[in-house]
Coordinates of C-alpha atoms in Angstrom, one line a residue:
M12 CA 123.7 120.4 101.6
P13 CA 121.9 119.5 98.5
T14 CA 121.4 115.8 98.0
D15 CA 123.4 114.3 95.1
T16 CA 121.0 112.2 92.9
S17 CA 123.2 111.9 89.9
P18 CA 123.2 108.3 88.6
S19 CA 125.9 106.3 90.4
T20 CA 128.2 104.0 88.3
E21 CA 126.4 100.9 89.8
N22 CA 122.9 102.3 88.7
R23 CA 124.3 103.3 85.2
E24 CA 125.6 99.8 84.5
L25 CA 122.5 98.1 85.9
M26 CA 120.2 100.1 83.8
R27 CA 122.5 99.8 80.7
S28 CA 122.4 96.0 81.2
I29 CA 118.7 95.9 81.6
I30 CA 118.0 98.2 78.7
Q31 CA 120.3 96.0 76.4
R32 CA 118.1 93.0 77.2
V33 CA 114.6 94.4 77.2
A34 CA 114.8 96.9 74.5
T35 CA 116.0 94.7 71.5
G36 CA 112.9 94.3 69.4
P37 CA 110.0 92.0 69.5
D38 CA 112.0 88.9 68.7
L39 CA 115.3 89.4 70.6
S40 CA 114.3 91.2 73.7
K41 CA 114.7 89.2 77.0
D42 CA 113.0 89.1 80.4
I43 CA 114.8 90.3 83.6
S44 CA 114.5 88.8 87.0
L45 CA 112.4 89.9 89.9
A46 CA 115.4 91.2 91.7
E47 CA 116.6 93.3 88.8
A48 CA 113.4 94.7 88.2
R49 CA 112.9 95.8 91.9
Q50 CA 116.4 97.3 91.8
A51 CA 115.8 99.1 88.8
M52 CA 112.5 100.5 89.9
R53 CA 114.1 101.3 93.3
S54 CA 116.7 103.5 91.5
I55 CA 114.1 105.2 89.5
L56 CA 112.1 106.0 92.7
D57 CA 115.2 107.1 94.5
A58 CA 116.0 109.4 91.5
T59 CA 119.4 107.9 91.1
A60 CA 118.7 106.5 87.6
D61 CA 119.0 108.6 84.6
P62 CA 115.5 109.9 83.6
V63 CA 116.0 108.9 79.8
Q64 CA 116.9 105.4 80.8
A65 CA 114.1 105.3 83.3
A66 CA 111.5 106.1 80.5
I67 CA 113.3 103.6 78.1
F68 CA 113.0 101.0 81.1
L69 CA 109.4 101.5 81.5
I70 CA 108.2 101.7 77.9
A71 CA 110.6 98.9 76.7
L72 CA 109.0 96.4 79.4
R73 CA 105.7 97.6 78.0
M74 CA 106.5 97.0 74.4
K75 CA 107.8 93.3 75.1
R76 CA 105.0 92.8 77.7
E77 CA 105.9 92.5 81.2
T78 CA 106.4 89.2 82.8
D79 CA 104.8 88.2 86.3
D80 CA 108.2 88.5 88.0
E81 CA 109.1 91.9 86.4
L82 CA 105.8 93.4 87.6
R83 CA 106.3 91.8 91.1
G84 CA 109.5 93.3 91.3
I85 CA 108.2 96.7 90.4
L86 CA 105.4 96.3 93.1
E87 CA 108.0 95.3 95.7
A88 CA 110.1 98.5 95.1
I89 CA 106.9 100.6 95.3
Q90 CA 105.9 98.9 98.5
E91 CA 109.3 99.5 100.0
A92 CA 109.0 103.2 99.2
T93 CA 105.4 103.5 100.4
G94 CA 104.6 104.9 104.0
H95 CA 102.2 102.3 105.7
A96 CA 99.9 102.6 108.5
V97 CA 97.7 100.1 110.5
A98 CA 94.2 101.0 111.4
E99 CA 92.8 99.8 114.8
V100 CA 90.3 97.7 112.9
D101 CA 90.4 94.2 112.1
E102 CA 89.7 94.6 108.5
V103 CA 90.1 97.2 105.7
V104 CA 88.8 97.3 102.2
D105 CA 91.2 99.1 99.9
I106 CA 89.0 100.6 96.9
A107 CA 91.5 101.1 94.1
D108 CA 89.8 103.0 91.2
P109 CA 91.7 104.1 88.1
Y110 CA 94.3 106.7 89.0
D111 CA 93.7 108.4 85.6
G112 CA 90.2 108.9 86.5
Y113 CA 86.8 109.2 84.4
N114 CA 85.8 111.3 81.6
R115 CA 82.7 109.7 80.2
S116 CA 80.5 109.4 83.3
L117 CA 80.2 110.8 86.8
P118 CA 82.4 108.9 89.3
V119 CA 80.3 108.2 92.4
S120 CA 82.6 105.4 93.6
P121 CA 84.2 107.6 96.2
F122 CA 80.9 107.7 98.1
L123 CA 81.0 103.9 98.5
M124 CA 83.4 104.6 101.4
P125 CA 80.8 106.3 103.7
L126 CA 78.2 103.9 102.6
L127 CA 80.2 100.8 103.5
A128 CA 81.5 102.5 106.7
E129 CA 77.8 102.9 107.8
C130 CA 77.5 99.0 107.0
G131 CA 80.4 98.5 109.3
V132 CA 83.1 98.0 106.7
A133 CA 86.2 100.2 107.2
T134 CA 87.2 101.5 103.7
I135 CA 89.9 103.5 102.0
S136 CA 90.6 104.8 98.6
H137 CA 93.7 106.4 97.2
G138 CA 94.7 108.3 93.9
A139 CA 96.2 111.5 92.6
N140 CA 95.4 114.8 91.2
A141 CA 96.2 114.5 87.4
V142 CA 97.5 111.1 86.0
G143 CA 97.7 110.2 82.3
P144 CA 97.0 108.9 79.8
K145 CA 93.3 109.9 80.5
F146 CA 93.7 112.8 82.9
G147 CA 90.1 112.3 84.0
V148 CA 88.3 113.1 87.3
T149 CA 89.6 111.1 90.2
H150 CA 88.6 110.2 93.8
R151 CA 90.8 113.3 94.9
H152 CA 88.8 115.8 92.8
V153 CA 85.5 114.5 93.8
L154 CA 86.1 114.2 97.5
E155 CA 87.7 117.6 97.5
A156 CA 84.5 119.0 96.0
A157 CA 82.5 117.4 98.7
G158 CA 84.6 119.1 101.4
V159 CA 86.6 116.1 102.5
A160 CA 90.2 116.3 103.5
V161 CA 92.4 114.8 100.7
D162 CA 95.9 115.5 101.9
L163 CA 96.1 113.4 105.0
S164 CA 98.9 111.0 105.8
P165 CA 98.5 107.2 106.1
V166 CA 98.6 107.5 109.7
E167 CA 95.8 110.2 109.9
V168 CA 93.7 108.1 107.4
A169 CA 94.2 105.1 109.7
A170 CA 92.8 107.1 112.6
R171 CA 89.7 108.0 110.7
L172 CA 89.2 104.3 110.0
S173 CA 89.4 103.7 113.6
D174 CA 86.8 106.5 114.5
P175 CA 83.4 104.7 114.8
D176 CA 81.7 108.0 113.5
L177 CA 83.8 108.1 110.3
G178 CA 85.2 104.6 109.4
W179 CA 86.7 105.7 106.0
G180 CA 89.3 107.9 104.5
Y181 CA 91.2 108.9 101.3
V182 CA 95.2 108.9 101.0
D183 CA 96.9 110.7 98.1
Q184 CA 99.7 109.2 96.4
R185 CA 101.8 112.5 97.1
A186 CA 101.2 111.5 101.0
Y187 CA 101.8 107.8 101.0
C188 CA 104.7 107.5 98.3
A189 CA 106.1 111.0 97.2
A190 CA 108.8 109.1 95.2
L191 CA 106.1 107.5 93.0
H192 CA 104.3 110.8 92.7
N193 CA 107.3 112.6 91.6
L194 CA 107.4 110.4 88.5
L195 CA 104.0 111.8 87.2
G196 CA 105.9 114.3 84.9
L197 CA 108.0 111.4 83.5
R198 CA 105.0 109.4 82.8
E199 CA 103.3 112.2 81.0
T200 CA 106.3 112.4 78.8
I201 CA 106.2 108.7 78.1
V202 CA 102.5 109.2 77.0
K203 CA 101.4 105.6 76.8
R204 CA 100.3 103.4 79.7
Q205 CA 103.2 101.3 81.3
A206 CA 103.7 99.1 84.3
L207 CA 103.2 102.0 86.9
T208 CA 99.7 102.3 85.8
T209 CA 99.0 98.7 86.7
V210 CA 101.0 98.4 89.9
E211 CA 100.5 101.5 91.7
V212 CA 96.9 100.7 92.7
L213 CA 98.5 97.8 94.8
A214 CA 100.6 99.8 97.1
R215 CA 98.4 99.1 100.1
P216 CA 99.2 102.3 102.2
V217 CA 96.6 101.6 105.1
H218 CA 96.2 98.0 106.5
G219 CA 93.7 96.2 108.8
R220 CA 95.0 94.6 112.0
R221 CA 94.1 91.2 110.6
H222 CA 93.3 91.5 107.0
T223 CA 93.2 94.0 104.1
H224 CA 90.9 93.4 101.1
L225 CA 91.4 94.7 97.5
M226 CA 88.7 96.0 95.2
T227 CA 89.8 97.3 91.8
G228 CA 88.5 97.5 88.3
Y229 CA 89.6 96.2 84.9
V230 CA 88.7 96.4 81.3
H231 CA 90.8 94.0 79.3
K232 CA 90.6 90.2 79.6
P233 CA 94.3 89.5 80.7
Y234 CA 94.0 91.8 83.8
P235 CA 92.1 89.6 86.4
R236 CA 94.8 87.0 86.4
I237 CA 97.5 89.8 86.6
Y238 CA 95.7 91.8 89.3
A239 CA 95.1 88.6 91.3
L240 CA 98.6 87.6 91.2
L241 CA 99.9 90.9 92.2
A242 CA 97.3 91.2 95.0
R243 CA 98.3 87.9 96.5
H244 CA 102.0 89.3 96.2
A245 CA 101.1 92.5 97.9
G246 CA 99.4 90.8 100.8
F247 CA 95.9 91.2 100.2
E248 CA 93.8 88.5 102.0
S249 CA 91.2 88.8 99.3
A250 CA 90.5 90.5 96.1
L251 CA 87.3 91.7 94.2
L252 CA 88.1 92.4 90.5
V253 CA 85.2 94.2 88.8
R254 CA 84.8 94.7 85.0
G255 CA 83.6 98.3 85.6
V256 CA 82.8 101.3 83.7
E257 CA 85.8 103.1 82.4
G258 CA 87.9 100.4 84.3
G259 CA 86.4 101.4 87.6
V260 CA 85.0 99.4 90.5
I261 CA 81.3 99.7 89.6
P262 CA 79.9 97.5 86.8
S263 CA 77.4 98.5 84.0
L264 CA 73.9 99.4 85.5
R265 CA 72.2 97.9 82.4
Q266 CA 74.0 94.6 81.4
R267 CA 75.6 91.6 83.1
G268 CA 79.2 92.1 84.2
L269 CA 82.0 89.7 84.6
C270 CA 83.8 89.8 87.8
F271 CA 86.5 87.7 89.5
N272 CA 87.4 87.2 93.2
Y273 CA 89.7 85.2 95.5
Q274 CA 89.5 84.5 99.2
R275 CA 92.2 83.7 101.7
M276 CA 95.0 84.2 99.2
G277 CA 93.6 81.4 97.0
E278 CA 93.0 81.1 93.3
E279 CA 90.7 83.6 91.6
Q280 CA 87.3 82.5 90.5
S281 CA 84.8 84.2 88.0
F282 CA 81.2 85.1 88.5
E283 CA 78.5 87.3 86.9
V284 CA 76.5 90.1 88.4
D285 CA 73.1 90.9 86.8
P286 CA 71.9 94.4 88.0
T287 CA 68.2 93.5 87.2
S288 CA 68.5 90.7 89.9
L289 CA 69.3 93.3 92.4
G290 CA 66.3 95.4 91.3
I291 CA 68.3 97.8 89.2
E292 CA 66.5 98.8 86.1
Q293 CA 68.4 101.4 84.2
A294 CA 68.9 102.5 80.5
L295 CA 72.2 104.1 81.4
R296 CA 75.6 102.2 82.0
A297 CA 76.6 104.8 84.6
P298 CA 75.6 108.1 86.2
P299 CA 75.7 110.5 83.1
L300 CA 77.6 113.6 82.5
P301 CA 75.3 116.7 82.8
E302 CA 74.9 118.2 79.5
S303 CA 75.7 121.7 80.9
L304 CA 79.2 120.7 81.7
P305 CA 81.7 123.1 79.9
Q306 CA 84.3 121.6 77.4
T307 CA 87.9 122.3 77.9
T308 CA 91.5 121.3 76.8
R309 CA 94.3 120.5 79.0
A310 CA 97.0 123.2 79.0
G311 CA 99.8 122.5 76.5
D312 CA 97.9 119.6 74.8
D313 CA 96.0 119.6 71.6
I314 CA 93.8 116.6 72.8
A315 CA 90.4 117.7 73.9
I316 CA 89.4 116.7 77.4
A317 CA 85.8 115.8 77.4
V318 CA 84.6 118.0 80.3
D319 CA 86.1 120.6 82.7
L320 CA 87.5 118.7 85.7
P321 CA 86.5 121.1 88.5
A322 CA 82.9 121.2 87.1
T323 CA 82.6 117.4 86.7
A324 CA 84.0 116.9 90.1
T325 CA 81.4 119.2 91.6
A326 CA 78.6 117.4 89.6
A327 CA 79.9 114.0 90.8
A328 CA 80.0 115.2 94.4
R329 CA 76.4 116.5 94.2
A330 CA 75.2 113.3 92.8
G331 CA 77.0 111.1 95.2
L332 CA 76.0 113.2 98.3
A333 CA 72.2 113.1 97.2
A334 CA 72.4 109.3 96.7
L335 CA 73.8 109.1 100.2
E336 CA 70.7 111.0 101.4
G337 CA 68.4 108.5 99.8
G338 CA 67.9 110.4 96.4
H339 CA 67.1 107.7 93.7
G340 CA 68.5 107.6 90.3
P341 CA 71.7 106.2 88.5
A342 CA 74.1 107.3 91.3
Y343 CA 72.0 105.7 94.0
D344 CA 71.9 102.4 91.9
A345 CA 75.6 102.6 91.2
L346 CA 76.3 102.7 95.1
V347 CA 73.7 99.9 95.7
L348 CA 75.6 97.7 93.1
G349 CA 79.1 98.4 94.3
A350 CA 78.2 98.0 98.0
A351 CA 76.2 94.8 97.3
L352 CA 79.4 93.3 95.7
V353 CA 81.7 94.3 98.5
L354 CA 79.2 93.1 101.3
W355 CA 78.6 89.6 99.6
H356 CA 82.4 89.3 98.8
L357 CA 83.2 90.0 102.7
G358 CA 80.7 87.5 103.6
R359 CA 78.7 90.1 105.5
V360 CA 75.5 89.0 103.7
P361 CA 74.5 85.6 102.1
S362 CA 74.0 86.9 98.6
L363 CA 74.3 89.8 96.2
E364 CA 70.6 90.4 96.5
A365 CA 70.8 90.6 100.3
G366 CA 73.6 93.0 99.9
A367 CA 71.5 95.3 97.7
I368 CA 68.8 95.3 100.2
R369 CA 71.1 96.3 103.0
A370 CA 72.8 98.9 100.9
R371 CA 69.3 100.4 100.0
A372 CA 68.2 100.6 103.6
V373 CA 71.4 102.5 104.7
L374 CA 71.0 104.9 101.7
D375 CA 67.2 105.4 102.3
S376 CA 68.2 106.2 106.0
G377 CA 70.4 109.1 105.1
R378 CA 72.8 107.9 107.9
A379 CA 75.8 107.5 105.6
A380 CA 75.7 111.2 104.5
R381 CA 76.6 112.2 108.1
R382 CA 80.0 110.5 107.6
V383 CA 81.0 112.7 104.9
C384 CA 83.5 115.1 106.5

Protein backbone atom coordinates (compact mmCIF):
# COMPACT_ATOMS: atom_id res chain seq x y z
CA MET A 1 0.00 0.00 0.00
CA PRO A 2 1.43 3.46 -0.85
CA THR A 3 2.07 5.76 2.10
CA ASP A 4 -0.16 8.82 2.27
CA THR A 5 2.14 11.83 2.66
CA SER A 6 -0.44 14.50 1.85
CA PRO A 7 -0.43 17.38 4.33
CA SER A 8 -2.68 16.71 7.31
CA THR A 9 -5.11 19.31 8.59
CA GLU A 10 -2.95 19.75 11.69
CA ASN A 11 0.20 20.30 9.64
CA ARG A 12 -1.53 22.70 7.27
CA GLU A 13 -2.81 24.75 10.19
CA LEU A 14 0.59 24.72 11.90
CA MET A 15 2.47 25.80 8.79
CA ARG A 16 -0.14 28.41 7.94
CA SER A 17 0.10 29.88 11.45
CA ILE A 18 3.90 29.91 11.37
CA ILE A 19 4.12 31.45 7.89
CA GLN A 20 1.65 34.15 8.86
CA ARG A 21 4.05 35.15 11.62
CA VAL A 22 7.51 34.71 10.11
CA ALA A 23 6.80 35.94 6.56
CA THR A 24 5.34 39.39 7.22
CA GLY A 25 8.22 41.61 6.19
CA PRO A 26 11.27 43.05 7.99
CA ASP A 27 9.32 45.08 10.55
CA LEU A 28 6.33 42.87 11.37
CA SER A 29 7.67 39.31 11.22
CA LYS A 30 7.57 37.48 14.53
CA ASP A 31 9.72 34.71 15.97
CA ILE A 32 8.40 31.24 16.73
CA SER A 33 9.19 28.95 19.64
CA LEU A 34 11.67 26.09 19.72
CA ALA A 35 8.80 23.60 19.87
CA GLU A 36 7.07 25.14 16.85
CA ALA A 37 10.29 25.14 14.83
CA ARG A 38 10.91 21.50 15.73
CA GLN A 39 7.37 20.47 14.84
CA ALA A 40 7.43 22.36 11.55
CA MET A 41 10.81 20.91 10.59
CA ARG A 42 9.68 17.43 11.57
CA SER A 43 6.65 17.72 9.30
CA ILE A 44 8.94 18.80 6.45
CA LEU A 45 11.25 15.83 7.06
CA ASP A 46 8.27 13.48 7.24
CA ALA A 47 7.02 14.89 3.90
CA THR A 48 3.68 15.74 5.49
CA ALA A 49 4.12 19.48 4.96
CA ASP A 50 3.18 21.11 1.68
CA PRO A 51 6.43 21.64 -0.31
CA VAL A 52 5.57 25.24 -1.16
CA GLN A 53 4.93 26.02 2.49
CA ALA A 54 8.13 24.19 3.44
CA ALA A 55 10.12 26.43 1.10
CA ILE A 56 8.42 29.57 2.39
CA PHE A 57 9.10 28.51 5.98
CA LEU A 58 12.83 28.06 5.37
CA ILE A 59 13.41 31.20 3.32
CA ALA A 60 11.19 33.39 5.54
CA LEU A 61 13.19 32.35 8.60
CA ARG A 62 16.35 33.24 6.70
CA MET A 63 15.03 36.63 5.59
CA LYS A 64 14.07 37.68 9.12
CA ARG A 65 17.17 35.93 10.59
CA GLU A 66 16.68 32.75 12.59
CA THR A 67 16.65 33.01 16.36
CA ASP A 68 18.64 30.68 18.58
CA ASP A 69 15.49 28.80 19.57
CA GLU A 70 14.39 28.40 15.96
CA LEU A 71 17.76 26.92 15.02
CA ARG A 72 17.71 24.65 18.06
CA GLY A 73 14.23 23.43 17.13
CA ILE A 74 15.29 22.63 13.56
CA LEU A 75 18.37 20.85 14.89
CA GLU A 76 16.30 18.73 17.27
CA ALA A 77 14.03 17.64 14.41
CA ILE A 78 17.03 16.63 12.31
CA GLN A 79 18.62 14.73 15.18
CA GLU A 80 15.34 12.90 15.81
CA ALA A 81 15.31 11.80 12.16
CA THR A 82 18.99 10.78 12.16
CA GLY A 83 20.19 7.20 12.50
CA HIS A 84 22.81 7.16 15.26
CA ALA A 85 25.52 4.66 16.17
CA VAL A 86 28.01 4.48 19.03
CA ALA A 87 31.57 3.43 18.21
CA GLU A 88 33.46 1.22 20.65
CA VAL A 89 35.95 3.99 21.37
CA ASP A 90 35.87 6.56 24.14
CA GLU A 91 36.17 9.66 21.96
CA VAL A 92 35.23 10.55 18.39
CA VAL A 93 36.15 13.68 16.45
CA ASP A 94 33.41 14.71 14.03
CA ILE A 95 34.83 16.72 11.09
CA ALA A 96 32.04 18.75 9.52
CA ASP A 97 33.30 20.39 6.35
CA PRO A 98 30.89 22.42 4.19
CA TYR A 99 28.32 20.17 2.55
CA ASP A 100 28.35 22.39 -0.56
CA GLY A 101 32.05 21.68 -0.96
CA TYR A 102 34.99 23.50 -2.51
CA ASN A 103 35.51 25.06 -5.94
CA ARG A 104 38.51 27.38 -5.52
CA SER A 105 41.05 25.00 -4.00
CA LEU A 106 41.77 21.29 -3.63
CA PRO A 107 40.06 19.90 -0.53
CA VAL A 108 42.52 17.63 1.27
CA SER A 109 40.69 17.77 4.60
CA PRO A 110 39.21 14.27 4.05
CA PHE A 111 42.74 12.94 4.64
CA LEU A 112 42.85 14.47 8.10
CA MET A 113 40.90 11.39 9.17
CA PRO A 114 43.51 8.69 8.46
CA LEU A 115 46.23 11.04 9.75
CA LEU A 116 44.39 11.60 13.03
CA ALA A 117 43.54 7.90 13.27
CA GLU A 118 47.26 7.09 13.04
CA CYS A 119 47.74 9.60 15.89
CA GLY A 120 45.22 7.63 17.97
CA VAL A 121 42.18 9.85 17.37
CA ALA A 122 39.05 8.13 15.99
CA THR A 123 37.54 10.46 13.39
CA ILE A 124 34.54 10.68 11.10
CA SER A 125 33.31 13.05 8.44
CA HIS A 126 30.00 13.31 6.63
CA GLY A 127 28.47 15.09 3.67
CA ALA A 128 26.56 14.55 0.45
CA ASN A 129 27.05 14.35 -3.29
CA ALA A 130 25.73 17.68 -4.60
CA VAL A 131 24.57 20.47 -2.32
CA GLY A 132 23.85 24.09 -3.22
CA PRO A 133 24.45 26.88 -3.44
CA LYS A 134 28.08 26.11 -4.38
CA PHE A 135 27.75 22.53 -5.68
CA GLY A 136 31.47 22.09 -5.10
CA VAL A 137 33.76 19.12 -4.47
CA THR A 138 32.84 17.36 -1.22
CA HIS A 139 34.35 14.74 1.07
CA ARG A 140 32.23 12.14 -0.70
CA HIS A 141 33.71 13.03 -4.10
CA VAL A 142 37.31 13.00 -2.88
CA LEU A 143 37.08 9.80 -0.83
CA GLU A 144 35.27 7.98 -3.62
CA ALA A 145 38.06 9.03 -6.00
CA ALA A 146 40.55 7.59 -3.48
CA GLY A 147 38.74 4.23 -3.48
CA VAL A 148 37.11 4.62 -0.04
CA ALA A 149 33.63 3.24 0.67
CA VAL A 150 31.22 6.19 0.88
CA ASP A 151 27.84 4.43 1.21
CA LEU A 152 28.24 2.82 4.62
CA SER A 153 25.62 3.01 7.36
CA PRO A 154 26.36 4.74 10.67
CA VAL A 155 26.72 1.30 12.26
CA GLU A 156 29.28 0.24 9.65
CA VAL A 157 31.21 3.49 10.08
CA ALA A 158 31.19 3.02 13.86
CA ALA A 159 32.73 -0.42 13.30
CA ARG A 160 35.53 1.15 11.22
CA LEU A 161 36.29 3.53 14.08
CA SER A 162 36.54 0.57 16.45
CA ASP A 163 39.02 -1.24 14.16
CA PRO A 164 42.57 -0.35 15.31
CA ASP A 165 43.84 -0.74 11.74
CA LEU A 166 41.35 1.84 10.40
CA GLY A 167 40.04 4.23 13.06
CA TRP A 168 38.10 6.53 10.73
CA GLY A 169 35.17 6.61 8.33
CA TYR A 170 32.77 8.65 6.22
CA VAL A 171 28.98 8.51 6.48
CA ASP A 172 26.79 10.07 3.81
CA GLN A 173 23.70 12.08 4.57
CA ARG A 174 21.67 9.68 2.44
CA ALA A 175 22.68 6.91 4.86
CA TYR A 176 22.31 8.68 8.20
CA CYS A 177 19.25 10.87 7.47
CA ALA A 178 17.48 10.02 4.23
CA ALA A 179 14.62 12.38 5.10
CA LEU A 180 17.02 15.34 5.15
CA HIS A 181 18.79 14.16 2.01
CA ASN A 182 15.43 14.04 0.25
CA LEU A 183 15.17 17.82 0.65
CA LEU A 184 18.14 18.55 -1.63
CA GLY A 185 15.84 19.17 -4.59
CA LEU A 186 13.72 21.59 -2.57
CA ARG A 187 16.86 23.39 -1.39
CA GLU A 188 18.10 23.73 -4.95
CA THR A 189 14.78 25.30 -5.88
CA ILE A 190 15.10 27.76 -2.98
CA VAL A 191 18.57 28.69 -4.38
CA LYS A 192 19.78 30.67 -1.37
CA ARG A 193 21.36 29.37 1.81
CA GLN A 194 18.94 28.76 4.69
CA ALA A 195 18.87 27.19 8.14
CA LEU A 196 19.51 23.64 6.91
CA THR A 197 22.91 24.69 5.57
CA THR A 198 23.90 25.80 9.07
CA VAL A 199 22.31 23.01 11.06
CA GLU A 200 22.86 19.83 9.02
CA VAL A 201 26.55 19.58 9.95
CA LEU A 202 25.54 19.04 13.60
CA ALA A 203 23.45 15.88 13.17
CA ARG A 204 26.14 13.82 15.02
CA PRO A 205 25.48 10.41 13.40
CA VAL A 206 28.35 8.55 15.11
CA HIS A 207 29.19 9.04 18.79
CA GLY A 208 32.04 8.05 21.05
CA ARG A 209 31.26 6.00 24.17
CA ARG A 210 32.15 8.95 26.38
CA HIS A 211 32.64 12.06 24.28
CA THR A 212 32.12 13.38 20.77
CA HIS A 213 33.99 16.48 19.60
CA LEU A 214 33.06 18.78 16.71
CA MET A 215 35.45 20.38 14.23
CA THR A 216 33.83 22.68 11.71
CA GLY A 217 34.62 25.80 9.71
CA TYR A 218 33.11 29.23 9.28
CA VAL A 219 33.60 32.40 7.24
CA HIS A 220 31.35 35.12 8.66
CA LYS A 221 31.81 36.62 12.13
CA PRO A 222 28.39 35.73 13.63
CA TYR A 223 28.83 32.00 13.11
CA PRO A 224 31.26 30.96 15.88
CA ARG A 225 28.70 31.91 18.54
CA ILE A 226 25.91 30.17 16.61
CA TYR A 227 27.91 26.99 15.98
CA ALA A 228 29.08 26.84 19.60
CA LEU A 229 25.49 27.28 20.81
CA LEU A 230 24.20 24.55 18.51
CA ALA A 231 27.13 22.21 19.20
CA ARG A 232 26.43 22.32 22.93
CA HIS A 233 22.72 21.72 22.22
CA ALA A 234 23.60 18.76 19.99
CA GLY A 235 25.68 17.18 22.75
CA PHE A 236 29.23 17.79 21.57
CA GLU A 237 31.56 17.73 24.57
CA SER A 238 33.86 20.20 22.84
CA ALA A 239 33.99 22.15 19.60
CA LEU A 240 36.79 23.55 17.45
CA LEU A 241 35.56 26.29 15.10
CA VAL A 242 38.02 27.28 12.40
CA ARG A 243 37.94 30.28 10.10
CA GLY A 244 38.96 28.13 7.17
CA VAL A 245 39.49 28.47 3.46
CA GLU A 246 36.09 28.33 1.69
CA GLY A 247 34.45 27.86 5.08
CA GLY A 248 36.30 24.60 5.66
CA VAL A 249 38.19 23.20 8.62
CA ILE A 250 41.74 24.16 7.55
CA PRO A 251 42.86 27.79 7.93
CA SER A 252 44.88 29.75 5.39
CA LEU A 253 48.43 28.48 5.01
CA ARG A 254 49.89 31.97 4.56
CA GLN A 255 48.30 34.19 7.24
CA ARG A 256 47.09 34.16 10.81
CA GLY A 257 43.68 32.63 11.32
CA LEU A 258 41.06 33.27 14.00
CA CYS A 259 39.60 30.19 15.65
CA PHE A 260 37.27 29.50 18.56
CA ASN A 261 36.86 26.50 20.81
CA TYR A 262 35.06 25.35 23.91
CA GLN A 263 35.75 22.48 26.30
CA ARG A 264 33.40 20.43 28.49
CA MET A 265 30.29 22.25 27.25
CA GLY A 266 31.73 25.58 28.41
CA GLU A 267 31.80 28.98 26.77
CA GLU A 268 33.71 29.42 23.54
CA GLN A 269 37.06 31.22 23.56
CA SER A 270 38.96 32.76 20.65
CA PHE A 271 42.58 32.13 19.69
CA GLU A 272 44.83 32.75 16.70
CA VAL A 273 46.87 30.25 14.76
CA ASP A 274 49.99 31.43 12.94
CA PRO A 275 51.19 28.97 10.27
CA THR A 276 54.74 30.32 10.38
CA SER A 277 55.01 29.42 14.08
CA LEU A 278 54.32 25.82 13.04
CA GLY A 279 57.05 25.84 10.42
CA ILE A 280 54.68 26.44 7.49
CA GLU A 281 56.02 28.89 4.91
CA GLN A 282 53.55 29.06 2.05
CA ALA A 283 52.71 31.71 -0.53
CA LEU A 284 49.41 29.92 -1.17
CA ARG A 285 46.30 29.99 1.00
CA ALA A 286 45.43 26.36 0.20
CA PRO A 287 46.39 23.52 -2.12
CA PRO A 288 45.80 25.02 -5.57
CA LEU A 289 43.63 23.75 -8.38
CA PRO A 290 45.78 22.33 -11.21
CA GLU A 291 45.70 24.60 -14.26
CA SER A 292 44.89 21.61 -16.46
CA LEU A 293 41.49 20.98 -14.86
CA PRO A 294 38.66 21.23 -17.42
CA GLN A 295 35.97 23.88 -17.11
CA THR A 296 32.33 22.82 -17.08
CA THR A 297 28.81 23.94 -16.22
CA ARG A 298 26.20 22.20 -14.15
CA ALA A 299 23.41 20.66 -16.18
CA GLY A 300 20.40 22.98 -16.40
CA ASP A 301 22.27 25.94 -14.94
CA ASP A 302 23.75 28.94 -16.69
CA ILE A 303 26.18 29.57 -13.83
CA ALA A 304 29.66 28.29 -14.62
CA ILE A 305 31.12 25.84 -12.15
CA ALA A 306 34.83 26.58 -11.75
CA VAL A 307 36.06 23.07 -12.47
CA ASP A 308 34.89 19.63 -13.44
CA LEU A 309 33.92 17.85 -10.21
CA PRO A 310 35.25 14.33 -10.98
CA ALA A 311 38.54 15.71 -12.27
CA THR A 312 38.94 17.97 -9.23
CA ALA A 313 38.07 15.14 -6.84
CA THR A 314 40.69 12.94 -8.51
CA ALA A 315 43.29 15.72 -8.23
CA ALA A 316 42.43 16.23 -4.54
CA ALA A 317 42.66 12.49 -3.87
CA ARG A 318 46.10 12.32 -5.49
CA ALA A 319 47.34 15.33 -3.53
CA GLY A 320 45.99 14.00 -0.23
CA LEU A 321 47.37 10.50 -0.72
CA ALA A 322 50.76 11.90 -1.71
CA ALA A 323 50.81 14.01 1.47
CA LEU A 324 49.94 10.94 3.59
CA GLU A 325 52.93 9.21 2.03
CA GLY A 326 55.22 12.06 3.09
CA GLY A 327 55.20 14.17 -0.08
CA HIS A 328 55.84 17.79 0.90
CA GLY A 329 53.87 20.71 -0.52
CA PRO A 330 50.64 22.66 0.17
CA ALA A 331 48.57 19.51 0.80
CA TYR A 332 51.14 18.23 3.31
CA ASP A 333 51.18 21.63 5.08
CA ALA A 334 47.37 21.74 5.15
CA LEU A 335 47.22 18.36 6.88
CA VAL A 336 49.91 19.39 9.37
CA LEU A 337 47.96 22.55 10.24
CA GLY A 338 44.59 20.80 10.57
CA ALA A 339 45.97 17.91 12.62
CA ALA A 340 47.94 20.22 14.92
CA LEU A 341 44.73 22.10 15.74
CA VAL A 342 42.85 18.90 16.60
CA LEU A 343 45.64 17.31 18.63
CA TRP A 344 46.13 20.48 20.68
CA HIS A 345 42.39 21.03 21.12
CA LEU A 346 41.96 17.49 22.48
CA GLY A 347 44.89 17.90 24.86
CA ARG A 348 46.91 15.17 23.15
CA VAL A 349 49.87 17.56 22.82
CA PRO A 350 50.88 20.56 24.98
CA SER A 351 50.99 23.11 22.13
CA LEU A 352 50.13 23.68 18.50
CA GLU A 353 53.84 23.49 17.72
CA ALA A 354 54.05 20.04 19.33
CA GLY A 355 50.99 18.99 17.34
CA ALA A 356 52.67 20.04 14.10
CA ILE A 357 55.79 18.06 15.00
CA ARG A 358 53.73 14.95 15.72
CA ALA A 359 51.71 15.31 12.50
CA ARG A 360 54.89 15.67 10.42
CA ALA A 361 56.41 12.58 12.01
CA VAL A 362 53.37 10.51 11.08
CA LEU A 363 53.20 11.90 7.54
CA ASP A 364 56.90 11.36 6.94
CA SER A 365 56.58 7.76 8.10
CA GLY A 366 53.88 7.03 5.50
CA ARG A 367 51.94 4.97 8.03
CA ALA A 368 48.68 6.92 7.70
CA ALA A 369 48.46 6.11 3.99
CA ARG A 370 47.98 2.43 4.86
CA ARG A 371 44.69 3.33 6.58
CA VAL A 372 43.09 4.57 3.34
CA CYS A 373 40.80 1.77 2.25
